[in-house]
mmCIF file of C-alpha atoms in Angstrom:
data_model
loop_
_atom_site.group_PDB
_atom_site.id
_atom_site.type_symbol
_atom_site.label_atom_id
_atom_site.label_comp_id
_atom_site.label_asym_id
_atom_site.label_seq_id
_atom_site.Cartn_x
_atom_site.Cartn_y
_atom_site.Cartn_z
ATOM 1 C CA UNK A 1 -109.978 -32.054 -29.634
ATOM 2 C CA UNK A 2 -112.920 -34.001 -28.392
ATOM 3 C CA UNK A 3 -116.263 -32.488 -27.427
ATOM 4 C CA UNK A 4 -117.843 -33.881 -24.311
ATOM 5 C CA UNK A 5 -121.163 -35.611 -24.304
ATOM 6 C CA UNK A 6 -124.284 -33.673 -23.300
ATOM 7 C CA UNK A 7 -124.890 -33.080 -19.683
ATOM 8 C CA UNK A 8 -121.361 -32.408 -18.597
ATOM 9 C CA UNK A 9 -120.070 -29.057 -17.431
ATOM 10 C CA UNK A 10 -116.835 -29.214 -19.311
ATOM 11 C CA UNK A 11 -116.788 -27.567 -22.677
ATOM 12 C CA UNK A 12 -113.587 -28.930 -24.044
ATOM 13 C CA UNK A 13 -111.261 -31.896 -23.454
ATOM 14 C CA UNK A 14 -107.790 -31.815 -25.003
ATOM 15 C CA UNK A 15 -105.482 -34.717 -25.628
ATOM 16 C CA UNK A 16 -101.748 -34.243 -25.262
ATOM 17 C CA UNK A 17 -100.655 -35.628 -28.630
ATOM 18 C CA UNK A 18 -103.404 -34.302 -30.862
ATOM 19 C CA UNK A 19 -101.457 -31.258 -32.088
ATOM 20 C CA UNK A 20 -97.990 -32.870 -32.406
ATOM 21 C CA UNK A 21 -96.753 -33.109 -35.991
ATOM 22 C CA UNK A 22 -95.830 -36.495 -37.418
ATOM 23 C CA UNK A 23 -92.168 -37.479 -37.608
ATOM 24 C CA UNK A 24 -92.198 -37.079 -41.381
ATOM 25 C CA UNK A 25 -93.537 -33.544 -41.065
ATOM 26 C CA UNK A 26 -90.906 -32.699 -38.470
ATOM 27 C CA UNK A 27 -88.142 -34.112 -40.691
ATOM 28 C CA UNK A 28 -89.340 -32.093 -43.665
ATOM 29 C CA UNK A 29 -89.554 -28.960 -41.540
ATOM 30 C CA UNK A 30 -85.809 -29.175 -40.782
ATOM 31 C CA UNK A 31 -83.397 -27.300 -42.984
ATOM 32 C CA UNK A 32 -81.466 -29.250 -45.574
ATOM 33 C CA UNK A 33 -78.255 -28.682 -43.654
ATOM 34 C CA UNK A 34 -79.743 -29.992 -40.392
ATOM 35 C CA UNK A 35 -81.056 -33.133 -42.133
ATOM 36 C CA UNK A 36 -77.627 -33.768 -43.694
ATOM 37 C CA UNK A 37 -75.898 -33.276 -40.319
ATOM 38 C CA UNK A 38 -78.266 -35.709 -38.611
ATOM 39 C CA UNK A 39 -77.885 -38.301 -41.380
ATOM 40 C CA UNK A 40 -74.064 -38.100 -41.376
ATOM 41 C CA UNK A 41 -73.907 -38.237 -37.563
ATOM 42 C CA UNK A 42 -76.168 -41.291 -37.454
ATOM 43 C CA UNK A 43 -74.081 -43.007 -40.147
ATOM 44 C CA UNK A 44 -70.801 -42.291 -38.334
ATOM 45 C CA UNK A 45 -72.222 -43.539 -35.032
ATOM 46 C CA UNK A 46 -73.485 -46.733 -36.686
ATOM 47 C CA UNK A 47 -70.177 -47.338 -38.433
ATOM 48 C CA UNK A 48 -68.272 -46.735 -35.179
ATOM 49 C CA UNK A 49 -70.480 -49.191 -33.315
ATOM 50 C CA UNK A 50 -70.018 -51.785 -36.064
ATOM 51 C CA UNK A 51 -66.221 -51.373 -36.094
ATOM 52 C CA UNK A 52 -66.118 -51.544 -32.297
ATOM 53 C CA UNK A 53 -68.074 -54.779 -32.372
ATOM 54 C CA UNK A 54 -65.786 -56.293 -35.027
ATOM 55 C CA UNK A 55 -62.623 -55.344 -33.081
ATOM 56 C CA UNK A 56 -64.027 -56.549 -29.752
ATOM 57 C CA UNK A 57 -65.119 -59.934 -31.097
ATOM 58 C CA UNK A 58 -62.109 -60.590 -33.350
ATOM 59 C CA UNK A 59 -60.078 -63.593 -32.160
ATOM 60 C CA UNK A 60 -56.426 -62.962 -31.278
ATOM 61 C CA UNK A 61 -53.869 -63.738 -33.969
ATOM 62 C CA UNK A 62 -52.126 -67.080 -34.153
ATOM 63 C CA UNK A 63 -49.433 -66.990 -31.428
ATOM 64 C CA UNK A 64 -46.673 -68.166 -33.777
ATOM 65 C CA UNK A 65 -47.588 -65.618 -36.460
ATOM 66 C CA UNK A 66 -47.529 -62.874 -33.818
ATOM 67 C CA UNK A 67 -44.123 -63.893 -32.438
ATOM 68 C CA UNK A 68 -40.700 -63.125 -33.887
ATOM 69 C CA UNK A 69 -37.559 -64.850 -32.563
ATOM 70 C CA UNK A 70 -34.017 -63.697 -33.362
ATOM 71 C CA UNK A 71 -30.740 -65.176 -32.173
ATOM 72 C CA UNK A 72 -28.634 -62.241 -31.005
ATOM 73 C CA UNK A 73 -25.624 -64.025 -29.567
ATOM 74 C CA UNK A 74 -23.764 -67.328 -29.554
ATOM 75 C CA UNK A 75 -21.371 -67.842 -26.652
ATOM 76 C CA UNK A 76 -18.348 -70.053 -27.156
ATOM 77 C CA UNK A 77 -18.054 -72.975 -24.708
ATOM 78 C CA UNK A 78 -15.931 -72.768 -21.588
ATOM 79 C CA UNK A 79 -12.823 -74.909 -21.540
ATOM 80 C CA UNK A 80 -13.816 -78.590 -21.390
ATOM 81 C CA UNK A 81 -17.494 -77.646 -21.082
ATOM 82 C CA UNK A 82 -20.156 -79.625 -22.931
ATOM 83 C CA UNK A 83 -22.496 -76.687 -23.399
ATOM 84 C CA UNK A 84 -22.580 -73.178 -24.828
ATOM 85 C CA UNK A 85 -24.891 -70.215 -24.423
ATOM 86 C CA UNK A 86 -27.417 -68.696 -26.797
ATOM 87 C CA UNK A 87 -29.093 -65.308 -26.418
ATOM 88 C CA UNK A 88 -32.469 -64.782 -28.087
ATOM 89 C CA UNK A 89 -34.582 -61.685 -28.584
ATOM 90 C CA UNK A 90 -38.322 -62.338 -28.758
ATOM 91 C CA UNK A 91 -40.952 -59.792 -29.813
ATOM 92 C CA UNK A 92 -44.664 -60.210 -30.231
ATOM 93 C CA UNK A 93 -47.398 -58.266 -32.016
ATOM 94 C CA UNK A 94 -49.984 -59.348 -29.432
ATOM 95 C CA UNK A 95 -49.955 -60.644 -25.873
ATOM 96 C CA UNK A 96 -48.594 -64.206 -25.811
ATOM 97 C CA UNK A 97 -47.126 -66.366 -23.077
ATOM 98 C CA UNK A 98 -43.788 -68.059 -23.617
ATOM 99 C CA UNK A 99 -43.989 -71.474 -21.949
ATOM 100 C CA UNK A 100 -40.882 -73.379 -22.988
ATOM 101 C CA UNK A 101 -38.381 -74.477 -25.612
ATOM 102 C CA UNK A 102 -37.781 -77.523 -27.776
ATOM 103 C CA UNK A 103 -34.627 -78.312 -29.704
ATOM 104 C CA UNK A 104 -34.718 -78.060 -33.439
ATOM 105 C CA UNK A 105 -31.657 -80.221 -34.174
ATOM 106 C CA UNK A 106 -33.238 -83.469 -32.989
ATOM 107 C CA UNK A 107 -31.109 -84.902 -30.191
ATOM 108 C CA UNK A 108 -27.874 -83.099 -31.114
ATOM 109 C CA UNK A 109 -28.538 -80.398 -28.537
ATOM 110 C CA UNK A 110 -30.312 -80.421 -25.221
ATOM 111 C CA UNK A 111 -31.781 -77.107 -24.146
ATOM 112 C CA UNK A 112 -31.647 -76.157 -20.512
ATOM 113 C CA UNK A 113 -35.027 -74.833 -19.319
ATOM 114 C CA UNK A 114 -35.876 -71.160 -19.553
ATOM 115 C CA UNK A 115 -38.439 -69.524 -17.264
ATOM 116 C CA UNK A 116 -41.903 -68.916 -18.683
ATOM 117 C CA UNK A 117 -42.844 -65.287 -19.269
ATOM 118 C CA UNK A 118 -45.585 -63.076 -20.683
ATOM 119 C CA UNK A 119 -44.499 -61.352 -23.879
ATOM 120 C CA UNK A 120 -46.205 -57.968 -24.239
ATOM 121 C CA UNK A 121 -46.766 -56.405 -27.660
ATOM 122 C CA UNK A 122 -44.141 -53.944 -28.820
ATOM 123 C CA UNK A 123 -41.559 -54.902 -26.185
ATOM 124 C CA UNK A 124 -38.506 -57.049 -26.826
ATOM 125 C CA UNK A 125 -37.806 -59.833 -24.351
ATOM 126 C CA UNK A 126 -34.305 -61.278 -24.030
ATOM 127 C CA UNK A 127 -33.825 -64.958 -23.200
ATOM 128 C CA UNK A 128 -30.583 -66.698 -22.290
ATOM 129 C CA UNK A 129 -30.263 -70.460 -22.480
ATOM 130 C CA UNK A 130 -27.523 -73.053 -22.582
ATOM 131 C CA UNK A 131 -27.324 -75.901 -25.057
ATOM 132 C CA UNK A 132 -25.720 -79.253 -24.256
ATOM 133 C CA UNK A 133 -24.065 -80.985 -27.232
ATOM 134 C CA UNK A 134 -24.118 -84.694 -28.119
ATOM 135 C CA UNK A 135 -21.066 -85.179 -30.330
ATOM 136 C CA UNK A 136 -21.819 -88.629 -31.760
ATOM 137 C CA UNK A 137 -24.647 -87.347 -33.981
ATOM 138 C CA UNK A 138 -24.195 -85.626 -37.376
ATOM 139 C CA UNK A 139 -24.323 -81.847 -37.666
ATOM 140 C CA UNK A 140 -27.574 -80.277 -38.982
ATOM 141 C CA UNK A 141 -27.679 -78.388 -42.254
ATOM 142 C CA UNK A 142 -27.783 -74.568 -42.374
ATOM 143 C CA UNK A 143 -31.217 -72.947 -42.504
ATOM 144 C CA UNK A 144 -32.848 -75.352 -40.063
ATOM 145 C CA UNK A 145 -34.318 -74.017 -36.809
ATOM 146 C CA UNK A 146 -31.931 -74.214 -33.857
ATOM 147 C CA UNK A 147 -34.806 -74.324 -31.407
ATOM 148 C CA UNK A 148 -38.492 -73.603 -31.072
ATOM 149 C CA UNK A 149 -40.156 -71.387 -28.479
ATOM 150 C CA UNK A 150 -43.534 -72.634 -27.327
ATOM 151 C CA UNK A 151 -45.948 -69.687 -27.187
ATOM 152 C CA UNK A 152 -49.665 -69.579 -26.463
ATOM 153 C CA UNK A 153 -52.567 -67.159 -26.265
ATOM 154 C CA UNK A 154 -56.354 -67.450 -26.158
ATOM 155 C CA UNK A 155 -56.375 -68.767 -29.733
ATOM 156 C CA UNK A 156 -54.021 -71.694 -29.127
ATOM 157 C CA UNK A 157 -50.455 -72.845 -28.730
ATOM 158 C CA UNK A 158 -47.626 -73.185 -31.234
ATOM 159 C CA UNK A 159 -43.875 -73.281 -31.709
ATOM 160 C CA UNK A 160 -42.052 -70.229 -33.062
ATOM 161 C CA UNK A 161 -38.761 -71.186 -34.773
ATOM 162 C CA UNK A 162 -35.380 -69.580 -34.086
ATOM 163 C CA UNK A 163 -33.382 -70.002 -37.292
ATOM 164 C CA UNK A 164 -29.717 -68.947 -37.158
ATOM 165 C CA UNK A 165 -28.301 -66.714 -39.857
ATOM 166 C CA UNK A 166 -25.353 -68.054 -41.866
ATOM 167 C CA UNK A 167 -22.856 -66.290 -39.552
ATOM 168 C CA UNK A 168 -24.660 -67.561 -36.431
ATOM 169 C CA UNK A 169 -24.769 -71.077 -37.843
ATOM 170 C CA UNK A 170 -21.016 -70.866 -38.396
ATOM 171 C CA UNK A 171 -20.547 -69.765 -34.737
ATOM 172 C CA UNK A 172 -22.736 -72.625 -33.526
ATOM 173 C CA UNK A 173 -20.784 -75.064 -35.713
ATOM 174 C CA UNK A 174 -17.475 -73.785 -34.249
ATOM 175 C CA UNK A 175 -18.866 -74.097 -30.697
ATOM 176 C CA UNK A 176 -19.981 -77.678 -31.342
ATOM 177 C CA UNK A 177 -16.611 -78.524 -32.913
ATOM 178 C CA UNK A 178 -14.806 -77.020 -29.913
ATOM 179 C CA UNK A 179 -16.867 -79.116 -27.507
ATOM 180 C CA UNK A 180 -16.490 -82.322 -29.502
ATOM 181 C CA UNK A 181 -12.717 -81.880 -29.862
ATOM 182 C CA UNK A 182 -12.210 -82.458 -26.113
#
């Protein structure tokens, strides 16, 4: 409170914040349980905000690391045909865009184009393609990628390999032998 100077009719002038307790006094006036609740709530809110920031600013994973390619079928060639079909199943852990294919057996096979598509996380996408065979070149060894799928996301672009299993490699070998016999 402030007392007015002489000569004025007012006896008393009050200020609005003169009687408010300091923050420290208010904190100490709270019960122990209330202080603990406030401290835990503030910590949880801060941690949540920090985790939200980290998740929101984290770059997407490498598109190749997020993509899995499996060969699910090898079609035998039609009579006197120079190509055979391959069915692939592609899954991705994050959103990637499939943009094309490249052969893995260097000039032995030519891959017919496959339409580009968005691959959504958790969903399997089936691709069908046909492979043309060039018989004059030597056969590749087992365990080498048959083809590569070009995938990209905001982080970059890469090639995910499609490696045939031993049984699939044997089917591919038989298909190539069938084509080259004619």
